[in-house]
mmCIF file with all atom_site columns, C-alpha atoms in Angstrom:
data_model
loop_
_atom_site.group_PDB
_atom_site.id
_atom_site.type_symbol
_atom_site.label_atom_id
_atom_site.label_alt_id
_atom_site.label_comp_id
_atom_site.label_asym_id
_atom_site.label_entity_id
_atom_site.label_seq_id
_atom_site.pdbx_PDB_ins_code
_atom_site.Cartn_x
_atom_site.Cartn_y
_atom_site.Cartn_z
_atom_site.occupancy
_atom_site.B_iso_or_equiv
_atom_site.pdbx_formal_charge
_atom_site.auth_seq_id
_atom_site.auth_comp_id
_atom_site.auth_asym_id
_atom_site.auth_atom_id
_atom_site.pdbx_PDB_model_num
ATOM 1   C CA . MET C 1 1   ? 175.601 189.498 160.940 1.00 0.00 ? 1   MET C CA 1
ATOM 2   C CA . VAL C 1 2   ? 177.113 188.535 157.592 1.00 0.00 ? 2   VAL C CA 1
ATOM 3   C CA . THR C 1 3   ? 175.090 185.977 155.704 1.00 0.00 ? 3   THR C CA 1
ATOM 4   C CA . ALA C 1 4   ? 175.855 183.907 152.638 1.00 0.00 ? 4   ALA C CA 1
ATOM 5   C CA . GLY C 1 5   ? 172.912 185.305 150.688 1.00 0.00 ? 5   GLY C CA 1
ATOM 6   C CA . HIS C 1 6   ? 169.564 186.603 151.859 1.00 0.00 ? 6   HIS C CA 1
ATOM 7   C CA . ASP C 1 7   ? 167.908 183.196 152.127 1.00 0.00 ? 7   ASP C CA 1
ATOM 8   C CA . ARG C 1 8   ? 170.873 181.314 153.563 1.00 0.00 ? 8   ARG C CA 1
ATOM 9   C CA . GLU C 1 9   ? 171.994 180.647 157.083 1.00 0.00 ? 9   GLU C CA 1
ATOM 10  C CA . PRO C 1 10  ? 174.531 182.961 158.788 1.00 0.00 ? 10  PRO C CA 1
ATOM 11  C CA . LEU C 1 11  ? 178.142 182.343 157.746 1.00 0.00 ? 11  LEU C CA 1
ATOM 12  C CA . PRO C 1 12  ? 179.328 180.868 161.086 1.00 0.00 ? 12  PRO C CA 1
ATOM 13  C CA . TRP C 1 13  ? 176.481 178.313 160.997 1.00 0.00 ? 13  TRP C CA 1
ATOM 14  C CA . LEU C 1 14  ? 177.180 177.514 157.344 1.00 0.00 ? 14  LEU C CA 1
ATOM 15  C CA . VAL C 1 15  ? 180.840 176.809 158.165 1.00 0.00 ? 15  VAL C CA 1
ATOM 16  C CA . LEU C 1 16  ? 179.884 174.763 161.224 1.00 0.00 ? 16  LEU C CA 1
ATOM 17  C CA . HIS C 1 17  ? 177.384 172.676 159.245 1.00 0.00 ? 17  HIS C CA 1
ATOM 18  C CA . ARG C 1 18  ? 179.912 171.980 156.489 1.00 0.00 ? 18  ARG C CA 1
ATOM 19  C CA . ILE C 1 19  ? 182.541 170.937 159.041 1.00 0.00 ? 19  ILE C CA 1
ATOM 20  C CA . ILE C 1 20  ? 180.001 168.667 160.756 1.00 0.00 ? 20  ILE C CA 1
ATOM 21  C CA . GLY C 1 21  ? 179.243 167.107 157.360 1.00 0.00 ? 21  GLY C CA 1
ATOM 22  C CA . ILE C 1 22  ? 182.930 166.433 156.776 1.00 0.00 ? 22  ILE C CA 1
ATOM 23  C CA . ALA C 1 23  ? 183.243 164.922 160.273 1.00 0.00 ? 23  ALA C CA 1
ATOM 24  C CA . VAL C 1 24  ? 180.247 162.648 159.627 1.00 0.00 ? 24  VAL C CA 1
ATOM 25  C CA . PHE C 1 25  ? 181.831 161.493 156.365 1.00 0.00 ? 25  PHE C CA 1
ATOM 26  C CA . LEU C 1 26  ? 185.069 160.679 158.174 1.00 0.00 ? 26  LEU C CA 1
ATOM 27  C CA . ILE C 1 27  ? 183.152 158.732 160.839 1.00 0.00 ? 27  ILE C CA 1
ATOM 28  C CA . VAL C 1 28  ? 181.379 156.756 158.089 1.00 0.00 ? 28  VAL C CA 1
ATOM 29  C CA . VAL C 1 29  ? 184.758 155.912 156.539 1.00 0.00 ? 29  VAL C CA 1
ATOM 30  C CA . VAL C 1 30  ? 186.092 154.707 159.896 1.00 0.00 ? 30  VAL C CA 1
ATOM 31  C CA . VAL C 1 31  ? 182.977 152.592 160.552 1.00 0.00 ? 31  VAL C CA 1
ATOM 32  C CA . LEU C 1 32  ? 183.092 151.094 157.045 1.00 0.00 ? 32  LEU C CA 1
ATOM 33  C CA . ASN C 1 33  ? 186.746 150.224 157.493 1.00 0.00 ? 33  ASN C CA 1
ATOM 34  C CA . TRP C 1 34  ? 185.935 148.545 160.800 1.00 0.00 ? 34  TRP C CA 1
ATOM 35  C CA . LEU C 1 35  ? 183.115 146.592 159.121 1.00 0.00 ? 35  LEU C CA 1
ATOM 36  C CA . ALA C 1 36  ? 185.406 145.662 156.246 1.00 0.00 ? 36  ALA C CA 1
ATOM 37  C CA . GLY C 1 37  ? 187.827 144.164 158.729 1.00 0.00 ? 37  GLY C CA 1
ATOM 38  C CA . THR C 1 38  ? 185.123 142.048 160.329 1.00 0.00 ? 38  THR C CA 1
ATOM 39  C CA . THR C 1 39  ? 183.322 140.764 157.230 1.00 0.00 ? 39  THR C CA 1
ATOM 40  C CA . GLU C 1 40  ? 184.050 138.730 154.138 1.00 0.00 ? 40  GLU C CA 1
ATOM 41  C CA . ILE C 1 41  ? 181.447 140.597 152.046 1.00 0.00 ? 41  ILE C CA 1
ATOM 42  C CA . THR C 1 42  ? 183.422 141.784 149.037 1.00 0.00 ? 42  THR C CA 1
ATOM 43  C CA . PRO C 1 43  ? 181.329 144.876 148.183 1.00 0.00 ? 43  PRO C CA 1
ATOM 44  C CA . VAL C 1 44  ? 181.670 146.202 151.747 1.00 0.00 ? 44  VAL C CA 1
ATOM 45  C CA . ARG C 1 45  ? 185.430 145.734 151.599 1.00 0.00 ? 45  ARG C CA 1
ATOM 46  C CA . THR C 1 46  ? 185.612 147.300 148.130 1.00 0.00 ? 46  THR C CA 1
ATOM 47  C CA . ILE C 1 47  ? 183.554 150.333 149.165 1.00 0.00 ? 47  ILE C CA 1
ATOM 48  C CA . ALA C 1 48  ? 185.565 150.800 152.362 1.00 0.00 ? 48  ALA C CA 1
ATOM 49  C CA . ALA C 1 49  ? 188.822 150.622 150.414 1.00 0.00 ? 49  ALA C CA 1
ATOM 50  C CA . PHE C 1 50  ? 187.445 152.999 147.790 1.00 0.00 ? 50  PHE C CA 1
ATOM 51  C CA . LEU C 1 51  ? 186.420 155.609 150.360 1.00 0.00 ? 51  LEU C CA 1
ATOM 52  C CA . THR C 1 52  ? 189.718 155.253 152.198 1.00 0.00 ? 52  THR C CA 1
ATOM 53  C CA . ASP C 1 53  ? 191.658 155.689 148.952 1.00 0.00 ? 53  ASP C CA 1
ATOM 54  C CA . ASN C 1 54  ? 189.590 158.763 148.029 1.00 0.00 ? 54  ASN C CA 1
ATOM 55  C CA . VAL C 1 55  ? 189.178 160.425 151.424 1.00 0.00 ? 55  VAL C CA 1
ATOM 56  C CA . TRP C 1 56  ? 191.629 163.202 150.493 1.00 0.00 ? 56  TRP C CA 1
ATOM 57  C CA . LEU C 1 57  ? 189.758 163.892 147.270 1.00 0.00 ? 57  LEU C CA 1
ATOM 58  C CA . VAL C 1 58  ? 186.451 164.201 149.163 1.00 0.00 ? 58  VAL C CA 1
ATOM 59  C CA . LEU C 1 59  ? 188.052 166.443 151.779 1.00 0.00 ? 59  LEU C CA 1
ATOM 60  C CA . LEU C 1 60  ? 189.632 168.588 149.080 1.00 0.00 ? 60  LEU C CA 1
ATOM 61  C CA . PHE C 1 61  ? 186.427 169.214 147.119 1.00 0.00 ? 61  PHE C CA 1
ATOM 62  C CA . SER C 1 62  ? 184.439 169.733 150.340 1.00 0.00 ? 62  SER C CA 1
ATOM 63  C CA . LEU C 1 63  ? 186.880 172.332 151.622 1.00 0.00 ? 63  LEU C CA 1
ATOM 64  C CA . THR C 1 64  ? 187.100 173.971 148.195 1.00 0.00 ? 64  THR C CA 1
ATOM 65  C CA . PHE C 1 65  ? 183.314 174.372 148.117 1.00 0.00 ? 65  PHE C CA 1
ATOM 66  C CA . LEU C 1 66  ? 183.386 175.696 151.692 1.00 0.00 ? 66  LEU C CA 1
ATOM 67  C CA . VAL C 1 67  ? 185.990 178.345 150.858 1.00 0.00 ? 67  VAL C CA 1
ATOM 68  C CA . ALA C 1 68  ? 183.991 179.274 147.747 1.00 0.00 ? 68  ALA C CA 1
ATOM 69  C CA . GLU C 1 69  ? 180.872 179.779 149.883 1.00 0.00 ? 69  GLU C CA 1
ATOM 70  C CA . ILE C 1 70  ? 182.843 181.999 152.230 1.00 0.00 ? 70  ILE C CA 1
ATOM 71  C CA . PHE C 1 71  ? 184.078 184.138 149.313 1.00 0.00 ? 71  PHE C CA 1
ATOM 72  C CA . THR C 1 72  ? 180.508 184.399 148.040 1.00 0.00 ? 72  THR C CA 1
ATOM 73  C CA . VAL C 1 73  ? 179.455 186.536 151.022 1.00 0.00 ? 73  VAL C CA 1
ATOM 74  C CA . PHE C 1 74  ? 181.979 189.260 150.255 1.00 0.00 ? 74  PHE C CA 1
ATOM 75  C CA . PRO C 1 75  ? 181.248 192.165 147.923 1.00 0.00 ? 75  PRO C CA 1
ATOM 76  C CA . PHE C 1 76  ? 182.748 192.570 144.469 1.00 0.00 ? 76  PHE C CA 1
ATOM 77  C CA . PRO C 1 77  ? 185.696 192.298 143.648 1.00 0.00 ? 77  PRO C CA 1
ATOM 78  C CA . VAL C 1 78  ? 186.614 189.937 146.514 1.00 0.00 ? 78  VAL C CA 1
ATOM 79  C CA . ASN C 1 79  ? 183.842 187.500 145.583 1.00 0.00 ? 79  ASN C CA 1
ATOM 80  C CA . ILE C 1 80  ? 185.316 187.047 142.106 1.00 0.00 ? 80  ILE C CA 1
ATOM 81  C CA . ALA C 1 81  ? 187.300 184.078 143.476 1.00 0.00 ? 81  ALA C CA 1
ATOM 82  C CA . ALA C 1 82  ? 184.100 182.170 144.329 1.00 0.00 ? 82  ALA C CA 1
ATOM 83  C CA . PRO C 1 83  ? 183.204 181.012 140.787 1.00 0.00 ? 83  PRO C CA 1
ATOM 84  C CA . PHE C 1 84  ? 186.738 179.744 140.193 1.00 0.00 ? 84  PHE C CA 1
ATOM 85  C CA . LEU C 1 85  ? 186.813 177.906 143.519 1.00 0.00 ? 85  LEU C CA 1
ATOM 86  C CA . ASN C 1 86  ? 183.367 176.439 142.824 1.00 0.00 ? 86  ASN C CA 1
ATOM 87  C CA . ALA C 1 87  ? 184.578 175.331 139.394 1.00 0.00 ? 87  ALA C CA 1
ATOM 88  C CA . GLY C 1 88  ? 187.659 173.693 140.911 1.00 0.00 ? 88  GLY C CA 1
ATOM 89  C CA . GLY C 1 89  ? 185.482 171.940 143.482 1.00 0.00 ? 89  GLY C CA 1
ATOM 90  C CA . ALA C 1 90  ? 183.094 170.827 140.746 1.00 0.00 ? 90  ALA C CA 1
ATOM 91  C CA . VAL C 1 91  ? 185.941 169.316 138.738 1.00 0.00 ? 91  VAL C CA 1
ATOM 92  C CA . LEU C 1 92  ? 187.133 167.421 141.818 1.00 0.00 ? 92  LEU C CA 1
ATOM 93  C CA . LEU C 1 93  ? 183.569 166.252 142.453 1.00 0.00 ? 93  LEU C CA 1
ATOM 94  C CA . VAL C 1 94  ? 183.276 165.035 138.846 1.00 0.00 ? 94  VAL C CA 1
ATOM 95  C CA . GLU C 1 95  ? 186.541 163.124 139.306 1.00 0.00 ? 95  GLU C CA 1
ATOM 96  C CA . PHE C 1 96  ? 185.101 161.485 142.417 1.00 0.00 ? 96  PHE C CA 1
ATOM 97  C CA . LEU C 1 97  ? 181.860 160.588 140.625 1.00 0.00 ? 97  LEU C CA 1
ATOM 98  C CA . ILE C 1 98  ? 183.787 159.049 137.735 1.00 0.00 ? 98  ILE C CA 1
ATOM 99  C CA . ARG C 1 99  ? 185.749 156.986 140.244 1.00 0.00 ? 99  ARG C CA 1
ATOM 100 C CA . ILE C 1 100 ? 182.456 155.858 141.813 1.00 0.00 ? 100 ILE C CA 1
ATOM 101 C CA . PHE C 1 101 ? 181.166 154.726 138.424 1.00 0.00 ? 101 PHE C CA 1
ATOM 102 C CA . LEU C 1 102 ? 184.377 152.807 137.779 1.00 0.00 ? 102 LEU C CA 1
ATOM 103 C CA . MET C 1 103 ? 184.063 151.163 141.209 1.00 0.00 ? 103 MET C CA 1
ATOM 104 C CA . VAL C 1 104 ? 180.490 150.125 140.349 1.00 0.00 ? 104 VAL C CA 1
ATOM 105 C CA . ASP C 1 105 ? 181.875 148.534 137.173 1.00 0.00 ? 105 ASP C CA 1
ATOM 106 C CA . THR C 1 106 ? 184.386 146.637 139.297 1.00 0.00 ? 106 THR C CA 1
ATOM 107 C CA . ILE C 1 107 ? 181.835 145.464 141.865 1.00 0.00 ? 107 ILE C CA 1
ATOM 108 C CA . ALA C 1 108 ? 179.258 144.477 139.235 1.00 0.00 ? 108 ALA C CA 1
ATOM 109 C CA . GLY C 1 109 ? 181.829 142.947 136.901 1.00 0.00 ? 109 GLY C CA 1
ATOM 110 C CA . ILE C 1 110 ? 180.642 145.078 133.976 1.00 0.00 ? 110 ILE C CA 1
ATOM 111 C CA . ALA C 1 111 ? 182.204 147.755 131.814 1.00 0.00 ? 111 ALA C CA 1
ATOM 112 C CA . VAL C 1 112 ? 179.221 150.067 131.310 1.00 0.00 ? 112 VAL C CA 1
ATOM 113 C CA . PHE C 1 113 ? 180.666 153.120 133.031 1.00 0.00 ? 113 PHE C CA 1
ATOM 114 C CA . SER C 1 114 ? 184.251 152.803 131.828 1.00 0.00 ? 114 SER C CA 1
ATOM 115 C CA . MET C 1 115 ? 183.346 155.121 128.949 1.00 0.00 ? 115 MET C CA 1
ATOM 116 C CA . PHE C 1 116 ? 183.315 157.991 131.467 1.00 0.00 ? 116 PHE C CA 1
ATOM 117 C CA . ALA C 1 117 ? 187.042 157.531 131.971 1.00 0.00 ? 117 ALA C CA 1
ATOM 118 C CA . VAL C 1 118 ? 187.603 158.110 128.257 1.00 0.00 ? 118 VAL C CA 1
ATOM 119 C CA . PHE C 1 119 ? 185.565 161.322 128.230 1.00 0.00 ? 119 PHE C CA 1
ATOM 120 C CA . ALA C 1 120 ? 186.689 162.498 131.676 1.00 0.00 ? 120 ALA C CA 1
ATOM 121 C CA . PRO C 1 121 ? 189.067 165.251 130.509 1.00 0.00 ? 121 PRO C CA 1
ATOM 122 C CA . PHE C 1 122 ? 186.411 166.726 128.209 1.00 0.00 ? 122 PHE C CA 1
ATOM 123 C CA . ILE C 1 123 ? 183.714 166.462 130.896 1.00 0.00 ? 123 ILE C CA 1
ATOM 124 C CA . LYS C 1 124 ? 185.956 168.194 133.440 1.00 0.00 ? 124 LYS C CA 1
ATOM 125 C CA . VAL C 1 125 ? 186.773 171.088 131.105 1.00 0.00 ? 125 VAL C CA 1
ATOM 126 C CA . VAL C 1 126 ? 183.102 171.588 130.233 1.00 0.00 ? 126 VAL C CA 1
ATOM 127 C CA . VAL C 1 127 ? 182.094 171.482 133.912 1.00 0.00 ? 127 VAL C CA 1
ATOM 128 C CA . PHE C 1 128 ? 184.821 173.980 134.834 1.00 0.00 ? 128 PHE C CA 1
ATOM 129 C CA . VAL C 1 129 ? 183.830 176.441 132.097 1.00 0.00 ? 129 VAL C CA 1
ATOM 130 C CA . VAL C 1 130 ? 180.089 176.174 132.776 1.00 0.00 ? 130 VAL C CA 1
ATOM 131 C CA . VAL C 1 131 ? 180.509 176.686 136.534 1.00 0.00 ? 131 VAL C CA 1
ATOM 132 C CA . VAL C 1 132 ? 182.856 179.667 136.073 1.00 0.00 ? 132 VAL C CA 1
ATOM 133 C CA . VAL C 1 133 ? 180.583 181.324 133.507 1.00 0.00 ? 133 VAL C CA 1
ATOM 134 C CA . ALA C 1 134 ? 177.463 180.749 135.619 1.00 0.00 ? 134 ALA C CA 1
ATOM 135 C CA . GLY C 1 135 ? 179.227 182.044 138.728 1.00 0.00 ? 135 GLY C CA 1
ATOM 136 C CA . LEU C 1 136 ? 180.532 185.153 137.026 1.00 0.00 ? 136 LEU C CA 1
ATOM 137 C CA . ALA C 1 137 ? 177.108 185.789 135.491 1.00 0.00 ? 137 ALA C CA 1
ATOM 138 C CA . ASP C 1 138 ? 175.585 185.577 138.972 1.00 0.00 ? 138 ASP C CA 1
ATOM 139 C CA . ILE C 1 139 ? 178.078 188.130 140.295 1.00 0.00 ? 139 ILE C CA 1
ATOM 140 C CA . VAL C 1 140 ? 177.434 190.698 137.551 1.00 0.00 ? 140 VAL C CA 1
ATOM 141 C CA . ARG C 1 141 ? 173.678 190.073 137.308 1.00 0.00 ? 141 ARG C CA 1
ATOM 142 C CA . PRO C 1 142 ? 171.642 193.248 137.825 1.00 0.00 ? 142 PRO C CA 1
ATOM 143 C CA . GLY C 1 143 ? 169.572 193.264 141.003 1.00 0.00 ? 143 GLY C CA 1
ATOM 144 C CA . ARG C 1 144 ? 171.809 190.726 142.695 1.00 0.00 ? 144 ARG C CA 1
ATOM 145 C CA . VAL C 1 145 ? 170.648 190.335 146.296 1.00 0.00 ? 145 VAL C CA 1
ATOM 146 C CA . HIS C 1 146 ? 173.707 188.795 147.975 1.00 0.00 ? 146 HIS C CA 1
ATOM 147 C CA . GLY C 1 147 ? 177.423 189.497 148.192 1.00 0.00 ? 147 GLY C CA 1
#
């Protein structure tokens, strides 16, 4: 059976677990939205609205990482797409984290994390380059066990 690396679970289980994780996230969003409709607690409403507004971003980076993991199991040169997909997913994840920090600023009424918004383009480029370089280095590394 094809595995995603010698110490990882088989590919069908990996895909199933990732899809279950996405489903759990979606259930959490639905429950939070239900709670937000039944409570006057501002942070609960803010978090529910935030997750609802960003559900497509979370789904996009989750699926991007999933597709990257699938490409990782294939031999060279097919697996060459994996580092680029991982880098794209990482950039989307960084965008989501920056949005979380900005939401914390809003909830707390502070402006501590707003500096991330200023540096966001630079941070995203650095993350993309580092993830691509690390991924490509892993592919061409001598004695590579997987893929």
